[in-house]
């Protein structure tokens, strides 16, 4: 168990960095959804992940502009008429799979979002290590190991936030995301660490995160 805890200490810290805490662009759930989405004439659209056309649509400053596809072309482009009267052509899969537009009503389920690189590595390592422990330990001992791993994860995140002097909101938000992912993993739908035990051990960390994000 000790090698696993030592590895977790290093990897959890990496999960809070800009690189480790980001989902690879090619795994962006919106981009993956758009690659298989069928655009059509008269469809309502808004800005997509590759929008680079400034305020042509009349949106910006928190305002979402909605347009309608007037002509869907065969080359991965679509002509759109915006509510401000401007009409122009935009990418819907052309130039190597770029999307200036996305459907107005396209919703991505948060449960389907891929894990950031470092968090995925943590989950995979836990799955392997805990599977071995599960096979070798009786139920009570295995539950104890899960509790130890959870406490170690909380300790590492608390130390990372305590040592961070930048006040970077992204860093804190990633810590919150990592904590939630690990919480769900350790709870395992009721088959892992009891919810009450998870909440009790991480209460102080949750309070720190909430206060830091105010």
PDB file of C-alpha atoms in Angstrom:
ATOM      1  CA  UNK A   1       0.000   0.000   0.000  1.00  0.00           C
ATOM      2  CA  UNK A   2       2.880   2.402   0.749  1.00  0.00           C
ATOM      3  CA  UNK A   3       4.162   2.576  -2.887  1.00  0.00           C
ATOM      4  CA  UNK A   4       0.624   3.384  -4.022  1.00  0.00           C
ATOM      5  CA  UNK A   5       0.310   6.195  -1.465  1.00  0.00           C
ATOM      6  CA  UNK A   6       3.672   7.645  -2.481  1.00  0.00           C
ATOM      7  CA  UNK A   7       2.686   7.552  -6.139  1.00  0.00           C
ATOM      8  CA  UNK A   8      -0.655   9.178  -5.363  1.00  0.00           C
ATOM      9  CA  UNK A   9       1.090  12.053  -3.595  1.00  0.00           C
ATOM     10  CA  UNK A  10       3.059  12.873  -6.760  1.00  0.00           C
ATOM     11  CA  UNK A  11       0.236  12.329  -9.233  1.00  0.00           C
ATOM     12  CA  UNK A  12      -2.404  14.260  -7.318  1.00  0.00           C
ATOM     13  CA  UNK A  13      -0.129  17.288  -7.334  1.00  0.00           C
ATOM     14  CA  UNK A  14       0.325  16.889 -11.095  1.00  0.00           C
ATOM     15  CA  UNK A  15      -3.460  16.787 -11.533  1.00  0.00           C
ATOM     16  CA  UNK A  16      -3.676  20.385 -10.349  1.00  0.00           C
ATOM     17  CA  UNK A  17      -1.234  21.750 -12.922  1.00  0.00           C
ATOM     18  CA  UNK A  18      -2.306  23.390 -16.184  1.00  0.00           C
ATOM     19  CA  UNK A  19      -1.188  20.380 -18.231  1.00  0.00           C
ATOM     20  CA  UNK A  20      -2.331  17.567 -15.975  1.00  0.00           C
ATOM     21  CA  UNK A  21      -5.635  19.194 -15.098  1.00  0.00           C
ATOM     22  CA  UNK A  22      -6.812  19.718 -18.651  1.00  0.00           C
ATOM     23  CA  UNK A  23      -8.720  17.301 -20.856  1.00  0.00           C
ATOM     24  CA  UNK A  24      -6.823  16.760 -24.158  1.00  0.00           C
ATOM     25  CA  UNK A  25      -8.418  18.860 -26.890  1.00  0.00           C
ATOM     26  CA  UNK A  26      -9.033  15.832 -29.107  1.00  0.00           C
ATOM     27  CA  UNK A  27     -11.071  14.347 -26.228  1.00  0.00           C
ATOM     28  CA  UNK A  28     -13.171  17.478 -25.726  1.00  0.00           C
ATOM     29  CA  UNK A  29     -16.720  16.102 -25.342  1.00  0.00           C
ATOM     30  CA  UNK A  30     -18.293  18.878 -27.416  1.00  0.00           C
ATOM     31  CA  UNK A  31     -15.840  18.319 -30.258  1.00  0.00           C
ATOM     32  CA  UNK A  32     -16.457  14.559 -30.189  1.00  0.00           C
ATOM     33  CA  UNK A  33     -20.214  15.148 -30.308  1.00  0.00           C
ATOM     34  CA  UNK A  34     -19.936  17.571 -33.225  1.00  0.00           C
ATOM     35  CA  UNK A  35     -17.930  15.095 -35.313  1.00  0.00           C
ATOM     36  CA  UNK A  36     -20.930  12.783 -35.462  1.00  0.00           C
ATOM     37  CA  UNK A  37     -23.680  15.425 -35.438  1.00  0.00           C
ATOM     38  CA  UNK A  38     -25.742  15.868 -38.592  1.00  0.00           C
ATOM     39  CA  UNK A  39     -26.220  19.555 -39.405  1.00  0.00           C
ATOM     40  CA  UNK A  40     -29.187  20.567 -41.554  1.00  0.00           C
ATOM     41  CA  UNK A  41     -30.830  23.558 -43.202  1.00  0.00           C
ATOM     42  CA  UNK A  42     -32.969  25.739 -40.903  1.00  0.00           C
ATOM     43  CA  UNK A  43     -31.136  24.443 -37.812  1.00  0.00           C
ATOM     44  CA  UNK A  44     -30.568  26.949 -34.997  1.00  0.00           C
ATOM     45  CA  UNK A  45     -26.882  27.346 -34.141  1.00  0.00           C
ATOM     46  CA  UNK A  46     -24.567  29.254 -31.804  1.00  0.00           C
ATOM     47  CA  UNK A  47     -20.806  29.727 -31.659  1.00  0.00           C
ATOM     48  CA  UNK A  48     -18.808  26.478 -31.666  1.00  0.00           C
ATOM     49  CA  UNK A  49     -15.433  25.585 -30.091  1.00  0.00           C
ATOM     50  CA  UNK A  50     -13.403  26.966 -33.032  1.00  0.00           C
ATOM     51  CA  UNK A  51     -15.219  30.299 -33.452  1.00  0.00           C
ATOM     52  CA  UNK A  52     -12.772  32.980 -34.647  1.00  0.00           C
ATOM     53  CA  UNK A  53     -15.064  35.527 -36.243  1.00  0.00           C
ATOM     54  CA  UNK A  54     -15.302  38.137 -33.527  1.00  0.00           C
ATOM     55  CA  UNK A  55     -18.763  39.632 -33.110  1.00  0.00           C
ATOM     56  CA  UNK A  56     -20.117  38.844 -36.568  1.00  0.00           C
ATOM     57  CA  UNK A  57     -23.013  37.020 -34.910  1.00  0.00           C
ATOM     58  CA  UNK A  58     -23.899  39.997 -32.727  1.00  0.00           C
ATOM     59  CA  UNK A  59     -22.937  38.138 -29.542  1.00  0.00           C
ATOM     60  CA  UNK A  60     -20.236  38.688 -26.937  1.00  0.00           C
ATOM     61  CA  UNK A  61     -19.900  40.058 -23.402  1.00  0.00           C
ATOM     62  CA  UNK A  62     -21.911  37.141 -22.053  1.00  0.00           C
ATOM     63  CA  UNK A  63     -24.659  37.448 -24.673  1.00  0.00           C
ATOM     64  CA  UNK A  64     -25.364  34.309 -26.717  1.00  0.00           C
ATOM     65  CA  UNK A  65     -26.336  34.981 -30.322  1.00  0.00           C
ATOM     66  CA  UNK A  66     -28.491  32.481 -32.186  1.00  0.00           C
ATOM     67  CA  UNK A  67     -28.470  32.047 -35.957  1.00  0.00           C
ATOM     68  CA  UNK A  68     -30.134  29.788 -38.510  1.00  0.00           C
ATOM     69  CA  UNK A  69     -28.446  27.723 -41.194  1.00  0.00           C
ATOM     70  CA  UNK A  70     -29.736  28.911 -44.535  1.00  0.00           C
ATOM     71  CA  UNK A  71     -27.539  26.755 -46.779  1.00  0.00           C
ATOM     72  CA  UNK A  72     -25.646  23.621 -45.683  1.00  0.00           C
ATOM     73  CA  UNK A  73     -22.844  23.044 -48.167  1.00  0.00           C
ATOM     74  CA  UNK A  74     -21.198  19.725 -49.086  1.00  0.00           C
ATOM     75  CA  UNK A  75     -17.680  20.922 -48.272  1.00  0.00           C
ATOM     76  CA  UNK A  76     -18.065  21.236 -44.496  1.00  0.00           C
ATOM     77  CA  UNK A  77     -19.264  24.834 -44.540  1.00  0.00           C
ATOM     78  CA  UNK A  78     -22.656  26.322 -43.729  1.00  0.00           C
ATOM     79  CA  UNK A  79     -24.164  29.719 -44.454  1.00  0.00           C
ATOM     80  CA  UNK A  80     -25.842  31.238 -41.404  1.00  0.00           C
ATOM     81  CA  UNK A  81     -28.190  34.182 -40.954  1.00  0.00           C
ATOM     82  CA  UNK A  82     -27.836  35.803 -37.539  1.00  0.00           C
ATOM     83  CA  UNK A  83     -30.521  37.757 -35.733  1.00  0.00           C
ATOM     84  CA  UNK A  84     -28.512  40.965 -36.251  1.00  0.00           C
ATOM     85  CA  UNK A  85     -29.021  40.550 -40.009  1.00  0.00           C
ATOM     86  CA  UNK A  86     -25.467  39.443 -40.837  1.00  0.00           C
ATOM     87  CA  UNK A  87     -25.103  36.385 -43.071  1.00  0.00           C
ATOM     88  CA  UNK A  88     -21.874  34.529 -43.727  1.00  0.00           C
ATOM     89  CA  UNK A  89     -20.339  31.059 -44.136  1.00  0.00           C
ATOM     90  CA  UNK A  90     -18.769  29.097 -41.284  1.00  0.00           C
ATOM     91  CA  UNK A  91     -16.952  25.804 -40.753  1.00  0.00           C
ATOM     92  CA  UNK A  92     -18.901  22.730 -39.680  1.00  0.00           C
ATOM     93  CA  UNK A  93     -16.209  20.076 -40.050  1.00  0.00           C
ATOM     94  CA  UNK A  94     -13.999  21.563 -42.770  1.00  0.00           C
ATOM     95  CA  UNK A  95     -10.247  22.289 -42.469  1.00  0.00           C
ATOM     96  CA  UNK A  96      -9.496  19.112 -40.577  1.00  0.00           C
ATOM     97  CA  UNK A  97     -12.596  18.946 -38.406  1.00  0.00           C
ATOM     98  CA  UNK A  98     -13.050  22.519 -37.169  1.00  0.00           C
ATOM     99  CA  UNK A  99     -16.423  23.827 -35.972  1.00  0.00           C
ATOM    100  CA  UNK A 100     -17.274  27.517 -35.832  1.00  0.00           C
ATOM    101  CA  UNK A 101     -20.846  26.466 -35.042  1.00  0.00           C
ATOM    102  CA  UNK A 102     -22.679  24.076 -32.785  1.00  0.00           C
ATOM    103  CA  UNK A 103     -26.392  23.280 -32.538  1.00  0.00           C
ATOM    104  CA  UNK A 104     -28.313  25.574 -30.223  1.00  0.00           C
ATOM    105  CA  UNK A 105     -29.892  22.649 -28.349  1.00  0.00           C
ATOM    106  CA  UNK A 106     -26.854  20.352 -28.135  1.00  0.00           C
ATOM    107  CA  UNK A 107     -26.295  19.354 -24.498  1.00  0.00           C
ATOM    108  CA  UNK A 108     -23.317  17.384 -23.219  1.00  0.00           C
ATOM    109  CA  UNK A 109     -23.908  15.070 -20.274  1.00  0.00           C
ATOM    110  CA  UNK A 110     -21.339  15.906 -17.572  1.00  0.00           C
ATOM    111  CA  UNK A 111     -21.114  12.206 -16.670  1.00  0.00           C
ATOM    112  CA  UNK A 112     -19.746  11.486 -20.140  1.00  0.00           C
ATOM    113  CA  UNK A 113     -16.911  13.990 -19.929  1.00  0.00           C
ATOM    114  CA  UNK A 114     -13.433  12.431 -20.127  1.00  0.00           C
ATOM    115  CA  UNK A 115     -11.068  12.732 -17.190  1.00  0.00           C
ATOM    116  CA  UNK A 116      -8.059  15.064 -17.273  1.00  0.00           C
ATOM    117  CA  UNK A 117      -4.763  13.299 -18.017  1.00  0.00           C
ATOM    118  CA  UNK A 118      -3.444  13.137 -14.456  1.00  0.00           C
ATOM    119  CA  UNK A 119      -6.803  12.227 -12.931  1.00  0.00           C
ATOM    120  CA  UNK A 120      -7.234   9.415 -15.452  1.00  0.00           C
ATOM    121  CA  UNK A 121      -3.811   8.097 -14.462  1.00  0.00           C
ATOM    122  CA  UNK A 122      -4.830   8.168 -10.801  1.00  0.00           C
ATOM    123  CA  UNK A 123      -8.067   6.296 -11.415  1.00  0.00           C
ATOM    124  CA  UNK A 124      -6.353   3.654 -13.546  1.00  0.00           C
ATOM    125  CA  UNK A 125      -3.640   3.084 -10.933  1.00  0.00           C
ATOM    126  CA  UNK A 126      -6.238   2.833  -8.176  1.00  0.00           C
ATOM    127  CA  UNK A 127      -8.274   0.332 -10.157  1.00  0.00           C
ATOM    128  CA  UNK A 128      -5.246  -1.936 -10.623  1.00  0.00           C
ATOM    129  CA  UNK A 129      -3.891  -1.624  -7.090  1.00  0.00           C
ATOM    130  CA  UNK A 130      -7.239  -1.903  -5.329  1.00  0.00           C
ATOM    131  CA  UNK A 131      -8.257  -4.872  -7.449  1.00  0.00           C
ATOM    132  CA  UNK A 132      -5.188  -6.729  -6.197  1.00  0.00           C
ATOM    133  CA  UNK A 133      -5.920  -5.751  -2.616  1.00  0.00           C
ATOM    134  CA  UNK A 134      -9.548  -6.811  -2.986  1.00  0.00           C
ATOM    135  CA  UNK A 135      -8.479 -10.257  -4.120  1.00  0.00           C
ATOM    136  CA  UNK A 136      -6.075 -10.712  -1.184  1.00  0.00           C
ATOM    137  CA  UNK A 137      -7.894  -9.108   1.738  1.00  0.00           C
ATOM    138  CA  UNK A 138     -11.102  -9.881   3.614  1.00  0.00           C
ATOM    139  CA  UNK A 139     -13.912  -7.328   3.346  1.00  0.00           C
ATOM    140  CA  UNK A 140     -13.155  -5.483   6.575  1.00  0.00           C
ATOM    141  CA  UNK A 141      -9.454  -5.102   5.792  1.00  0.00           C
ATOM    142  CA  UNK A 142     -10.205  -3.950   2.268  1.00  0.00           C
ATOM    143  CA  UNK A 143     -12.625  -1.298   3.542  1.00  0.00           C
ATOM    144  CA  UNK A 144      -9.873  -0.100   5.870  1.00  0.00           C
ATOM    145  CA  UNK A 145      -7.443   0.194   2.941  1.00  0.00           C
ATOM    146  CA  UNK A 146      -9.946   2.255   0.971  1.00  0.00           C
ATOM    147  CA  UNK A 147     -10.300   4.578   3.942  1.00  0.00           C
ATOM    148  CA  UNK A 148      -6.522   4.949   4.222  1.00  0.00           C
ATOM    149  CA  UNK A 149      -6.210   5.774   0.520  1.00  0.00           C
ATOM    150  CA  UNK A 150      -9.026   8.346   0.761  1.00  0.00           C
ATOM    151  CA  UNK A 151      -7.388  10.007   3.781  1.00  0.00           C
ATOM    152  CA  UNK A 152      -4.064  10.121   1.938  1.00  0.00           C
ATOM    153  CA  UNK A 153      -5.689  11.763  -1.092  1.00  0.00           C
ATOM    154  CA  UNK A 154      -7.349  14.396   1.098  1.00  0.00           C
ATOM    155  CA  UNK A 155      -4.052  15.054   2.918  1.00  0.00           C
ATOM    156  CA  UNK A 156      -2.207  15.612  -0.357  1.00  0.00           C
ATOM    157  CA  UNK A 157      -4.846  17.998  -1.716  1.00  0.00           C
ATOM    158  CA  UNK A 158      -4.906  19.933   1.556  1.00  0.00           C
ATOM    159  CA  UNK A 159      -1.111  20.279   1.431  1.00  0.00           C
ATOM    160  CA  UNK A 160      -1.183  21.391  -2.215  1.00  0.00           C
ATOM    161  CA  UNK A 161      -3.730  24.123  -1.494  1.00  0.00           C
ATOM    162  CA  UNK A 162      -1.914  25.210   1.639  1.00  0.00           C
ATOM    163  CA  UNK A 163       1.409  25.506  -0.204  1.00  0.00           C
ATOM    164  CA  UNK A 164      -0.051  27.303  -3.224  1.00  0.00           C
ATOM    165  CA  UNK A 165       0.539  31.015  -2.827  1.00  0.00           C
ATOM    166  CA  UNK A 166      -0.745  32.146  -6.232  1.00  0.00           C
ATOM    167  CA  UNK A 167      -4.445  32.280  -5.417  1.00  0.00           C
ATOM    168  CA  UNK A 168      -5.058  30.845  -8.895  1.00  0.00           C
ATOM    169  CA  UNK A 169      -8.775  30.060  -9.145  1.00  0.00           C
ATOM    170  CA  UNK A 170      -8.134  27.428 -11.840  1.00  0.00           C
ATOM    171  CA  UNK A 171      -5.807  25.566  -9.459  1.00  0.00           C
ATOM    172  CA  UNK A 172      -8.467  25.529  -6.753  1.00  0.00           C
ATOM    173  CA  UNK A 173     -11.204  24.526  -9.200  1.00  0.00           C
ATOM    174  CA  UNK A 174      -9.096  21.576 -10.352  1.00  0.00           C
ATOM    175  CA  UNK A 175      -8.581  20.502  -6.749  1.00  0.00           C
ATOM    176  CA  UNK A 176     -12.345  20.555  -6.302  1.00  0.00           C
ATOM    177  CA  UNK A 177     -12.851  18.505  -9.491  1.00  0.00           C
ATOM    178  CA  UNK A 178     -10.215  15.949  -8.462  1.00  0.00           C
ATOM    179  CA  UNK A 179     -11.786  15.621  -5.015  1.00  0.00           C
ATOM    180  CA  UNK A 180     -15.229  14.976  -6.511  1.00  0.00           C
ATOM    181  CA  UNK A 181     -13.899  12.373  -8.952  1.00  0.00           C
ATOM    182  CA  UNK A 182     -12.060  10.516  -6.203  1.00  0.00           C
ATOM    183  CA  UNK A 183     -15.053  10.797  -3.881  1.00  0.00           C
ATOM    184  CA  UNK A 184     -17.298   9.099  -6.431  1.00  0.00           C
ATOM    185  CA  UNK A 185     -14.669   6.451  -7.119  1.00  0.00           C
ATOM    186  CA  UNK A 186     -14.133   5.625  -3.435  1.00  0.00           C
ATOM    187  CA  UNK A 187     -17.867   5.507  -2.748  1.00  0.00           C
ATOM    188  CA  UNK A 188     -18.376   3.163  -5.712  1.00  0.00           C
ATOM    189  CA  UNK A 189     -22.135   3.469  -5.674  1.00  0.00           C
ATOM    190  CA  UNK A 190     -22.356   2.333  -2.067  1.00  0.00           C
ATOM    191  CA  UNK A 191     -19.960  -0.606  -2.344  1.00  0.00           C
ATOM    192  CA  UNK A 192     -16.872   1.304  -1.235  1.00  0.00           C
ATOM    193  CA  UNK A 193     -16.243   3.745   1.599  1.00  0.00           C
ATOM    194  CA  UNK A 194     -19.511   4.855   3.288  1.00  0.00           C
ATOM    195  CA  UNK A 195     -20.689   8.322   2.269  1.00  0.00           C
ATOM    196  CA  UNK A 196     -20.636   9.534   5.865  1.00  0.00           C
ATOM    197  CA  UNK A 197     -16.985   8.550   6.295  1.00  0.00           C
ATOM    198  CA  UNK A 198     -15.989  10.235   3.030  1.00  0.00           C
ATOM    199  CA  UNK A 199     -17.738  13.468   3.964  1.00  0.00           C
ATOM    200  CA  UNK A 200     -16.375  13.509   7.512  1.00  0.00           C
ATOM    201  CA  UNK A 201     -12.753  13.109   6.391  1.00  0.00           C
ATOM    202  CA  UNK A 202     -12.975  15.718   3.617  1.00  0.00           C
ATOM    203  CA  UNK A 203     -15.184  18.320   5.374  1.00  0.00           C
ATOM    204  CA  UNK A 204     -12.296  20.675   6.164  1.00  0.00           C
ATOM    205  CA  UNK A 205     -10.948  20.460   2.609  1.00  0.00           C
ATOM    206  CA  UNK A 206     -14.396  21.176   1.151  1.00  0.00           C
ATOM    207  CA  UNK A 207     -14.660  24.221   3.416  1.00  0.00           C
ATOM    208  CA  UNK A 208     -11.236  25.461   2.292  1.00  0.00           C
ATOM    209  CA  UNK A 209     -12.153  25.098  -1.375  1.00  0.00           C
ATOM    210  CA  UNK A 210     -15.501  26.863  -0.952  1.00  0.00           C
ATOM    211  CA  UNK A 211     -13.912  29.746   0.945  1.00  0.00           C
ATOM    212  CA  UNK A 212     -11.139  30.087  -1.646  1.00  0.00           C
ATOM    213  CA  UNK A 213     -13.610  30.319  -4.514  1.00  0.00           C
ATOM    214  CA  UNK A 214     -15.732  33.063  -2.933  1.00  0.00           C
TER     215      UNK A 214
END
